[in-house]
XYZ file of C-alpha atoms in Angstrom:
568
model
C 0.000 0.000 0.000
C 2.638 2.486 0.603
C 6.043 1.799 -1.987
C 8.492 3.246 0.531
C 7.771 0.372 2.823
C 9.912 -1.836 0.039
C 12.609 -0.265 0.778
C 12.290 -0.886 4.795
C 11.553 -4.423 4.441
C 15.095 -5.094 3.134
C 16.419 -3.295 6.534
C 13.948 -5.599 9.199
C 15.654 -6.753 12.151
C 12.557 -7.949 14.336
C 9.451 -9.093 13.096
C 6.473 -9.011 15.436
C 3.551 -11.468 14.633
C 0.102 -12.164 15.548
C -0.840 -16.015 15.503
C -3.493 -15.317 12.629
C -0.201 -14.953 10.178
C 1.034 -17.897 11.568
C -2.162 -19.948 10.943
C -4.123 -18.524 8.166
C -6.076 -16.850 11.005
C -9.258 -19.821 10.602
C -10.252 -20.948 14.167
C -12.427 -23.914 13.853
C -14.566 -25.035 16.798
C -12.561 -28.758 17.996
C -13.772 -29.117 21.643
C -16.277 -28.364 24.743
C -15.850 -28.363 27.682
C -18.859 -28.443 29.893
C -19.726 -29.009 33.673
C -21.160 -32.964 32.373
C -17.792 -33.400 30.243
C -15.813 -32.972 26.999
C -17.592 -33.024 23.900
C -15.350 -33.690 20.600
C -16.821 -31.052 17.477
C -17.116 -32.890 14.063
C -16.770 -31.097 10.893
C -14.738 -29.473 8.546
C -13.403 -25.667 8.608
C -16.345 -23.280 7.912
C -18.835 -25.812 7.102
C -22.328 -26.209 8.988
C -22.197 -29.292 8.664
C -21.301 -31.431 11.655
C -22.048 -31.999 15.213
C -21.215 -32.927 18.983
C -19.696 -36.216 19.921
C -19.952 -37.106 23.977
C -22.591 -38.440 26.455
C -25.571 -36.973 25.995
C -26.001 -35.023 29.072
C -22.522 -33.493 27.904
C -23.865 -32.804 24.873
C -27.064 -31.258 25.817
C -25.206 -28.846 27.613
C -22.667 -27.979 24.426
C -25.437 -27.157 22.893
C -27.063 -24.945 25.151
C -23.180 -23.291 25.607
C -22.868 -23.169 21.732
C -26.826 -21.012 21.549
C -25.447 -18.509 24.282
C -21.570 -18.642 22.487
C -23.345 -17.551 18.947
C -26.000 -14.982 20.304
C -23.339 -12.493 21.803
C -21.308 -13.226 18.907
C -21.254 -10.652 15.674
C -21.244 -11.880 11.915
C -21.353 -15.365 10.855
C -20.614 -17.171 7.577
C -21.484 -17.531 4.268
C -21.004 -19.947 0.819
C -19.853 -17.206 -1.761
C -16.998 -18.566 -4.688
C -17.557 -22.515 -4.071
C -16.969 -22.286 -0.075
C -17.819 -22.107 2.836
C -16.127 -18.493 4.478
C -16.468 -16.363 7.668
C -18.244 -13.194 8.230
C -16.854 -10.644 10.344
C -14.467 -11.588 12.850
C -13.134 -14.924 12.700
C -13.591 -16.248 16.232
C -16.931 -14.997 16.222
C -17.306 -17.028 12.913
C -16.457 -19.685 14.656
C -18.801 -19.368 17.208
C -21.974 -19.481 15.013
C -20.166 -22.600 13.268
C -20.311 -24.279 16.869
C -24.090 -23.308 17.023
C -25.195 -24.775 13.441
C -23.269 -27.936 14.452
C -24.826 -28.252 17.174
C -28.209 -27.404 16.039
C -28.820 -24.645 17.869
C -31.720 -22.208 17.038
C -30.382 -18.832 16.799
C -31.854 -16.342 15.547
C -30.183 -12.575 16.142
C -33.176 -10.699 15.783
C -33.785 -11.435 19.204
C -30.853 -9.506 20.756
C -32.099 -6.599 22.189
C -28.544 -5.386 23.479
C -25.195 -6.257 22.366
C -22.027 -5.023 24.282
C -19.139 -5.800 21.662
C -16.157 -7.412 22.558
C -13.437 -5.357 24.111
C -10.273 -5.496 23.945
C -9.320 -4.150 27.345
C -12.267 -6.180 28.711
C -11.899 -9.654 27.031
C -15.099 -10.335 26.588
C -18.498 -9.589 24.422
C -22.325 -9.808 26.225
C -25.726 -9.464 24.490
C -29.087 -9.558 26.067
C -31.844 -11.778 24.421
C -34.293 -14.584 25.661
C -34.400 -13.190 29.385
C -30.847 -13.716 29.481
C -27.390 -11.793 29.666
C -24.717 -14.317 27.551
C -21.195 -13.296 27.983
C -18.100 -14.923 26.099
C -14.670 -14.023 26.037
C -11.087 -14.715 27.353
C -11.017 -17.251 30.526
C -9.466 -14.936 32.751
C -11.759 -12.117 32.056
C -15.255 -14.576 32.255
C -14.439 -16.951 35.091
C -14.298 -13.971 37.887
C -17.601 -13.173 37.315
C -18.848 -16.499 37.531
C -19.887 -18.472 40.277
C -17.796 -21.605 41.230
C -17.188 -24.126 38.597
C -15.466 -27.303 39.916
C -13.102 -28.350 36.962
C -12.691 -25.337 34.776
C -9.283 -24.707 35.777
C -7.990 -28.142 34.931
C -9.974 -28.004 31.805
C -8.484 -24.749 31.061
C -4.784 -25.642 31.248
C -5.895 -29.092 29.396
C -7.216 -27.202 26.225
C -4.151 -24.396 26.078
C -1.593 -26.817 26.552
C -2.823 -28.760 23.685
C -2.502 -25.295 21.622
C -6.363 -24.885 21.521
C -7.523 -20.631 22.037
C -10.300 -20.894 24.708
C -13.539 -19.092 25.288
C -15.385 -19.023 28.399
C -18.950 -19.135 27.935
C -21.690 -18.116 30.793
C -25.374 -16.792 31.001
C -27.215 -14.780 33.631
C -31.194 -14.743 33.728
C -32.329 -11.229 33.985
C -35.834 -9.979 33.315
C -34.375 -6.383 31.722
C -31.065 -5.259 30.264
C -28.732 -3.448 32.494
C -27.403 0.106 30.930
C -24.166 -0.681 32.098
C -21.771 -3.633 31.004
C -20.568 -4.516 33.886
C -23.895 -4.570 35.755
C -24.831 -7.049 33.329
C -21.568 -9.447 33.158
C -21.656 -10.585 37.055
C -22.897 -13.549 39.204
C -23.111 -15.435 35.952
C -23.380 -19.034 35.327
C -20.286 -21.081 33.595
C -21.946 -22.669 31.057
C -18.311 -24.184 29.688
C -15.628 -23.908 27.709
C -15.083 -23.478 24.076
C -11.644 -24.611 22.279
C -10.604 -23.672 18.805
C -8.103 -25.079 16.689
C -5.934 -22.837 14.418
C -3.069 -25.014 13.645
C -0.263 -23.674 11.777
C 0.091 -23.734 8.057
C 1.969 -26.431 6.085
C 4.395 -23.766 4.922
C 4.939 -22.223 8.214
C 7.701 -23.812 10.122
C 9.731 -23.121 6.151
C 8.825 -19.374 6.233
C 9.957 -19.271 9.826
C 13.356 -20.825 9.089
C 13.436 -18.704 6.065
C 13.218 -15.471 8.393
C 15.974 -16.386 10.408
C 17.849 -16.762 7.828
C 17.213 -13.949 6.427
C 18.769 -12.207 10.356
C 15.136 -11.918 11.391
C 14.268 -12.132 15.275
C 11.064 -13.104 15.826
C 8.403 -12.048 18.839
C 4.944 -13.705 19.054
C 2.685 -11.008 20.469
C -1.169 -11.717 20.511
C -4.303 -11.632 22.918
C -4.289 -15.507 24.098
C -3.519 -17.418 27.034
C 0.269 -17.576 27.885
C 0.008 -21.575 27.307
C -2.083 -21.637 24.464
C 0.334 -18.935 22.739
C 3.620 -21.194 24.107
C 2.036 -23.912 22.195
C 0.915 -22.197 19.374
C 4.686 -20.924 19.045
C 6.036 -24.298 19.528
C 4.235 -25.428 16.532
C 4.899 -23.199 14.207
C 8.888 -23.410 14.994
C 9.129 -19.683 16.309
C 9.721 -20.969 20.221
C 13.675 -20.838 21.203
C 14.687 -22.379 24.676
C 15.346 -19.644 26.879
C 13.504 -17.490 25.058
C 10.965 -15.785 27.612
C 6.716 -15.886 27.715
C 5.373 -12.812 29.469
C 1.591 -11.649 29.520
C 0.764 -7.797 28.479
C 0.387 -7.476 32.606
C 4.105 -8.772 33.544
C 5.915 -5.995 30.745
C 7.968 -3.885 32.899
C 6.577 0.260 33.127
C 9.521 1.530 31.013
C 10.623 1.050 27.260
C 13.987 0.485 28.029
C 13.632 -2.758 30.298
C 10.530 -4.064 27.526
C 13.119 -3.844 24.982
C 15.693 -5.938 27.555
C 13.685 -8.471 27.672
C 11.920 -8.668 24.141
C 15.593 -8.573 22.307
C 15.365 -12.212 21.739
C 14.425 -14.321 19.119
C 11.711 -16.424 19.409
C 10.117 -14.448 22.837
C 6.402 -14.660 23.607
C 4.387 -12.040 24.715
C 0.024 -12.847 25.425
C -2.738 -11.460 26.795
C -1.180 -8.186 24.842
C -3.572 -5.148 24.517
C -3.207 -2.649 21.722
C -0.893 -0.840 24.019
C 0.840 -3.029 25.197
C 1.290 -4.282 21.221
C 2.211 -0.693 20.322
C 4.861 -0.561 23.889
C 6.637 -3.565 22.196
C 7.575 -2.465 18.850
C 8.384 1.387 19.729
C 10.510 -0.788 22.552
C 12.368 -2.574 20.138
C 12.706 0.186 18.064
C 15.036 2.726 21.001
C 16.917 -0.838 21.094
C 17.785 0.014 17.667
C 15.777 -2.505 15.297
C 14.000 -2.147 12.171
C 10.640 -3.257 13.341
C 8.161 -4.993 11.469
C 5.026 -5.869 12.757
C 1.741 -7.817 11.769
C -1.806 -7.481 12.814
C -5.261 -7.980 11.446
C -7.815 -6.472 13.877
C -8.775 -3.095 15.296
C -6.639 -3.408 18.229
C -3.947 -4.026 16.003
C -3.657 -0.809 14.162
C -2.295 1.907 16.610
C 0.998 -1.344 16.622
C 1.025 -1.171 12.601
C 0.995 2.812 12.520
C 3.883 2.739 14.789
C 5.835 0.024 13.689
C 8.829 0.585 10.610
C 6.629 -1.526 8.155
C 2.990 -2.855 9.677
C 2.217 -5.525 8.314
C -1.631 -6.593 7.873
C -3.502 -9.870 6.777
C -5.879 -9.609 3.908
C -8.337 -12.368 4.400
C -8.693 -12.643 7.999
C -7.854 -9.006 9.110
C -10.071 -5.842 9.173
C -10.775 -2.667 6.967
C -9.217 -0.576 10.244
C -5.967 -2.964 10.113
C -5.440 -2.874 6.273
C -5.473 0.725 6.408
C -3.367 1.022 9.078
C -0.831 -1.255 7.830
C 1.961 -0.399 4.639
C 1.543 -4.060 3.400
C -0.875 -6.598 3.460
C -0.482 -10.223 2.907
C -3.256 -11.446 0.471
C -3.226 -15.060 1.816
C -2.638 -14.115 5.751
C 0.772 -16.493 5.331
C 3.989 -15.870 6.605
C 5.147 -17.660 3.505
C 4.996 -13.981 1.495
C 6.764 -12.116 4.087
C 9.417 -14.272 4.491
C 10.156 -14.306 0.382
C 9.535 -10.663 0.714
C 11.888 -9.855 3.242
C 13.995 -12.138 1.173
C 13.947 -10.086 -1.923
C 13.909 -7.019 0.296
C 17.785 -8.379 2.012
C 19.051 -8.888 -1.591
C 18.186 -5.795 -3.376
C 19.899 -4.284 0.059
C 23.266 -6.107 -0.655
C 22.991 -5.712 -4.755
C 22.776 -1.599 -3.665
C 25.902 -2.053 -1.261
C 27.782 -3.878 -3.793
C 27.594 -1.408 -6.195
C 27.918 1.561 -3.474
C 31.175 -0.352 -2.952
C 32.241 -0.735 -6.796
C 31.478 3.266 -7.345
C 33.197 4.485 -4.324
C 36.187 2.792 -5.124
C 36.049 3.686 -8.256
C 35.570 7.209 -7.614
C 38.581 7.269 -5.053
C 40.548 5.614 -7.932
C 39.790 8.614 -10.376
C 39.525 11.167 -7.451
C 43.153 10.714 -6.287
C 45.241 11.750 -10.090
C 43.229 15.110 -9.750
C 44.156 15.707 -5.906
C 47.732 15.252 -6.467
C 47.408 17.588 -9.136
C 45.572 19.874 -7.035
C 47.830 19.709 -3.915
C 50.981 20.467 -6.082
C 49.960 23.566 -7.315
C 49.561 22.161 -11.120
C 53.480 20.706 -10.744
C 52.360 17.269 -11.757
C 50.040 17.253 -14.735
C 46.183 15.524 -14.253
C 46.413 12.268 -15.503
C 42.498 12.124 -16.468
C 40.465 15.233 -18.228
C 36.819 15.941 -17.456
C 35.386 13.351 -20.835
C 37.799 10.499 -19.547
C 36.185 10.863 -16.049
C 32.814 10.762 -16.933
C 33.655 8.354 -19.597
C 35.179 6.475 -16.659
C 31.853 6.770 -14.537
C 28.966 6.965 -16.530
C 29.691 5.484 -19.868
C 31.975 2.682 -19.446
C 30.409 1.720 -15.826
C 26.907 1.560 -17.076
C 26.555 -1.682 -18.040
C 28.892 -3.562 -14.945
C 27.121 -1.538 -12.630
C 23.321 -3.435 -13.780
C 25.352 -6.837 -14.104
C 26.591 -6.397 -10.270
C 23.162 -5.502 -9.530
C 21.981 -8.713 -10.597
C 24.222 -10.556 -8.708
C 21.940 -13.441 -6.766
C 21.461 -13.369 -2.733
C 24.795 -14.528 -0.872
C 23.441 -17.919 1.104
C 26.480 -17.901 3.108
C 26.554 -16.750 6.837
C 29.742 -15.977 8.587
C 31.037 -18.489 11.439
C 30.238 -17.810 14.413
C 27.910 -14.643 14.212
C 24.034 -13.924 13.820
C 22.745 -12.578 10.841
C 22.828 -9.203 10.711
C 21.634 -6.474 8.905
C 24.170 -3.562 8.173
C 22.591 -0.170 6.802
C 23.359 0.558 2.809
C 26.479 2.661 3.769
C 28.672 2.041 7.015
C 32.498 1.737 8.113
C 33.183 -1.402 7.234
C 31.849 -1.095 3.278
C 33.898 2.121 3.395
C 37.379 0.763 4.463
C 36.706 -1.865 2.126
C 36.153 -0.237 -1.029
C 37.353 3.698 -0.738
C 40.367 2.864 1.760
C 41.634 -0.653 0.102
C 40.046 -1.084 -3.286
C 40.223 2.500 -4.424
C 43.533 3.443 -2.831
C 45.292 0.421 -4.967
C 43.795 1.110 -7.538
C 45.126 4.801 -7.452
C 48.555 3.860 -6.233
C 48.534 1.542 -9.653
C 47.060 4.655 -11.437
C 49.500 7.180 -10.436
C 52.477 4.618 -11.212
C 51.489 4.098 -14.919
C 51.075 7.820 -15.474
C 54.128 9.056 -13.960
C 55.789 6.082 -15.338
C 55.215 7.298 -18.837
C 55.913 10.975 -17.748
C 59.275 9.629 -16.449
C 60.360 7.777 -19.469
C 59.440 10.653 -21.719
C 62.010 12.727 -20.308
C 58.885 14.926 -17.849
C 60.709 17.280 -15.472
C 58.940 18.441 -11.868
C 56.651 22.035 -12.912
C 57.215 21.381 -16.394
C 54.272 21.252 -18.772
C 55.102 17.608 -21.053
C 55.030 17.495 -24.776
C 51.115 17.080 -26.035
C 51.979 13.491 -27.234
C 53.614 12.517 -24.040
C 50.942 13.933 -22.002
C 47.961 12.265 -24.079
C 49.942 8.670 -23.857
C 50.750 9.017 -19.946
C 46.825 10.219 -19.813
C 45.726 7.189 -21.657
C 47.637 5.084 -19.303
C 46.312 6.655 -16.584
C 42.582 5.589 -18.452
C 43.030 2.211 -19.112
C 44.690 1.744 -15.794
C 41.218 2.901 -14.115
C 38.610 1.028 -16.526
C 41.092 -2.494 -15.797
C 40.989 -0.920 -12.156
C 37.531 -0.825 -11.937
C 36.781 -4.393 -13.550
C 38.958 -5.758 -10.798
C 36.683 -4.171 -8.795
C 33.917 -5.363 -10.252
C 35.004 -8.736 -9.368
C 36.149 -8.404 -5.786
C 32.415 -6.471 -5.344
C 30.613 -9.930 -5.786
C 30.719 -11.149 -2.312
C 31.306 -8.731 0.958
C 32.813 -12.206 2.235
C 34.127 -14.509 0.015
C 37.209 -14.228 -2.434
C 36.242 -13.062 -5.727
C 36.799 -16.846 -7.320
C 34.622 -17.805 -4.844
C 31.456 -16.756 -6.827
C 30.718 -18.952 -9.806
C 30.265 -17.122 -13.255
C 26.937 -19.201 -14.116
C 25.733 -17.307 -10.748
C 25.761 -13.878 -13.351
C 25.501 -14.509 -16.996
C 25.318 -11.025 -17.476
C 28.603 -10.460 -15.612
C 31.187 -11.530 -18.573
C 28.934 -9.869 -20.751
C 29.469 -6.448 -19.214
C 33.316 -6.782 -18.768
C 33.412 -7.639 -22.667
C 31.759 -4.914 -23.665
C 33.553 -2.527 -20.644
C 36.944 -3.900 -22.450
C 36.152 -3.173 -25.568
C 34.684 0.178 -24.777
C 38.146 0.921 -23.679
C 39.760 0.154 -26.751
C 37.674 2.267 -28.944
C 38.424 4.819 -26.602
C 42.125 4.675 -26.721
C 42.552 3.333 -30.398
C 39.635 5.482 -32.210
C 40.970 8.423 -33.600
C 37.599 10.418 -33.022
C 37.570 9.187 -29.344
C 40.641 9.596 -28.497
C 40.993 13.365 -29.829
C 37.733 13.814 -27.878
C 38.782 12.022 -24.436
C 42.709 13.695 -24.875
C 44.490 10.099 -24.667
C 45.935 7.844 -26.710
C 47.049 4.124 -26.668
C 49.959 4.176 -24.403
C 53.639 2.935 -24.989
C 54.055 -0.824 -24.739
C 56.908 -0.514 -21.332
C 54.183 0.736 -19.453
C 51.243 -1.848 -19.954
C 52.829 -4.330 -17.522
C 51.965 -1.615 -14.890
C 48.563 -0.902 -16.397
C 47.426 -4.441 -15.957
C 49.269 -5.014 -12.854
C 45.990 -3.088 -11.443
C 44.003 -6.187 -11.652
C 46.514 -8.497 -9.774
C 46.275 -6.118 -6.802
C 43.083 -4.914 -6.695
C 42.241 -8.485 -6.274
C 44.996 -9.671 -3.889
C 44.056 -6.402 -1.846
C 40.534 -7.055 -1.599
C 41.582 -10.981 -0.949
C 43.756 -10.399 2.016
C 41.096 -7.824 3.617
C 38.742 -10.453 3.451
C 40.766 -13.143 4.867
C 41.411 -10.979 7.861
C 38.429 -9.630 8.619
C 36.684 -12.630 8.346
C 39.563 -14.393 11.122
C 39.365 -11.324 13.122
C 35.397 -11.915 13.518
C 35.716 -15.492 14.667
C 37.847 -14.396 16.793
């Protein structure tokens, strides 16, 4: 939705999910639990059809749970395109589901008052048939019910097993209270509702796809702690170690949230919008790109905040789509992780050619310093066309091949992923203080070389031939400079022969066509006269092509070191 989040997705260093990207975000009804017993839910996703499998007193009273469940329950679903599909929010889907399985009579036009569900509150009520019915998260329900004599244990049963659980209860009443919470006390528990949203066959690959990608990943959503544990387990985001914390348990202050969030793989449930919105602006003073995902209301003030908010497009709402600067059209992590992909390798195609032009700039940059510093002693070795022949023409073409070099798969020993902005010190030293200053030490040696030969004194200004044969040594030492260059700027790791050629067809291509680019330049008589050099002396092309040899064995040894001083 907004093309500047492209960009940001290449520089993501945490991604925080909801479980509905995890899952596809379709809660089916599997299990109730009632007062008389468990009661096993037949059927298949969205589908009415169905029904309750238990004792019959057990099931009797899943059916009464699954009338009150549907009646303060929003939406529904339909058959529209060949299936079956929710309506509105998905767990409230899910709750009408339960009711047509169980062949429950509902009928919504005899709610007289509906209190929607909350997010700070947990829970949703609705007055019809003489009768308050309230639904919503465990810990928000069972307080205001009276004692229920194996809820607990049924609780921790269901959310171990990875199930989200509803409470269910009722309260008689012969009128509707104004208030909600006049209405949503001394209720009956009339059981417990479990809902299975397993994760996706492609969702333990997309997770190991993120990682390897440098991602850190943080499940925050609105569940039970256990229920989210499990949920995480599943889908391959759990790490040992890595700590489960409700929205209640964050500490006050950013600083200590973003202590103990910084690692992959953390949990964080029963998460409000705030406390949604605390954890990415946490993670964000910690210094992480932030991307987070969402699909309901509560989601959005999270996805306005976050670096890139993320939203899902089948499951998720109008107010999280328009918060959010992408959305996933299948809900899957699948996309994000190839996105995020794509996003990390467009990053290091710009930084390899940031690297090939810097150093190529500091390799035509340094003739006209010296120049400059002595007062117009020594001659320039380049003119203004052979410079922006240099740079623009000649460069054109091996600039688009490096930026079609493929992702790097390999990972340094030793180290997590990271992800280093486009320009920092490392990519500097690399390519303007060992790349280009070879290249310039090899450029200034071929020119002067010439110069020397030809019989050049200090201050003096050289014959026109002389000058425009040292100058056209001083050329082709920078376009054989720069395709050096070209090669060590494959991999910010490995040795330039490291990188097969079938990786880049278009790679020889380019440093054909660069070659013979230089050729015409030096050997054309049009060209030439225009670009003020001319093919240089034979003594002297040792030391022009002596600039590929150490270009490469510079950029070689830098490697080897940096790499050894990292492991170590």
């Amino acid at each position: 939705r907004r093309t500047e989040a492209v960009e940001q997705l290449g520089a993501v260093t945490v991604l925080c999910v909801h479980r509905a990207v995890l899952t596809g975000g379709a809660p089916a009804p599997a299990e109730v639990w009632t007062p008389q017993g468990f009661v096993r839910v037949t059927g298949e996703g969205w589908a009415p059809d169905g029904g309750l499998v238990g004792d019959a007193p057990a099931v009797a009273a899943a059916s009464d749970l699954a009338l009150s469940a549907a009646l303060c329950s929003g939406g529904g679903f339909c058959h529209a395109d060949g299936r079956w599909q929710p309506v509105g929010d998905p767990v409230e889907a899910a709750c009408h589901v339960l009711a047509a399985r169980a062949g429950a009579d509902v009928s919504l036009s005899a709610v007289e008052t509906r209190h929607p569900f909350d997010p700070y509150r947990r829970r949703a009520s609705a007055f019809a048939q003489g009768a308050v019915h309230v639904k919503g998260a465990p810990e928000a329900v069972l307080p205001r019910c009276r004692a229920a004599p194996g809820a607990g244990a049924a609780l921790a049963d269901m959310a171990e097993r990875g199930l989200r659980v509803l409470a269910v209860a009722r309260r008689d009443l012969t009128a509707p209270p104004e208030r909600a919470d006049d209405a949503e006390r001394d209720l009956t528990l009339l059981g417990l509702v479990g809902l299975a949203d397993a994760p996706r066959a492609d969702t333990r690959a997309a997770v190991a796809r993120c990682r390897r990608a440098g991602l850190r990943m943080v499940l925050v959503t609105g569940e039970e702690p256990r229920a989210a544990q499990a949920a995480a387990r599943a889908a391959g985001l759990a790490r040992s170690g890595a700590p489960v914390l409700t929205g209640a348990q964050l500490p006050d202050d950013l600083r200590g949230i973003g202590e103990l969030l910084d690692r992959d793989g953390a949990v964080v449930a029963r998460a409000s919008p705030e406390d949604r919105r605390r954890v990415t602006v946490a993670l964000q003073h910690r210094g992480h790109t932030v991307a987070t995902s969402g699909g309901g209301p509560a989601d959005a003030a999270a996805l306005r905040r976050a670096d890139v908010g993320v939203a899902a497009g089948v499951s998720g709402t109008d107010a999280a789509r328009d918060a959010a600067d992408l959305v996933l059209l299948d809900d899957g992590l699948a996309g994000l992780a190839e996105a995020v992909e794509l996003g990390r390798a467009a990053r290091a195609g710009l930084r390899r050619i940031l690297a090939y032009r810097l150093a190529g700039s500091v390799a035509v940059a340094a003739p006209l310093l010296v120049w400059a510093l002595t007062g117009g002693a020594v001659p320039p070795a380049l003119g203004l066309f052979q410079v922006l022949a240099a740079t623009a023409v000649l460069d054109l073409l091996p600039a688009l091949a490096l930026g079609s070099e493929p992702p790097e798969r390999h990972a340094a020993r030793g180290r997590e992923p990271s992800v280093p902005p486009l320009l920092d010190r490392p990519l500097a030293v690399r390519a303007a203080g060992m790349l280009g200053t070879v290249a310039a030490a090899v450029v200034l040696l071929a020119f002067g070389t010439v110069l020397w030969v030809g019989g050049w004194q200090w201050g003096r200004t050289p014959a026109p031939l002389l000058l425009a044969q040292a100058s056209g040594a001083a050329f082709a030492t920078v376009v054989l400079g720069r395709a050096a260059t070209l090669l060590a700027c494959r991999s910010e790791t490995r040795p330039f022969d490291a990188a097969p050629w079938r990786g880049n067809p278009l790679l020889p291509g380019a440093l054909a066509v660069q070659l013979l680019l230089l050729w015409a330049c030096l050997a054309v008589p049009v060209l030439a006269g225009l670009l003020d050099g001319t093919v240089p002396p034979g003594f002297v092309w040792p030391a022009v092509a002596c600039v590929v040899p150490a270009v490469l064995a510079a950029d070689t040894v830098h490697k080897v070191v940096r790499e050894g001083r990292e492991a170590g």
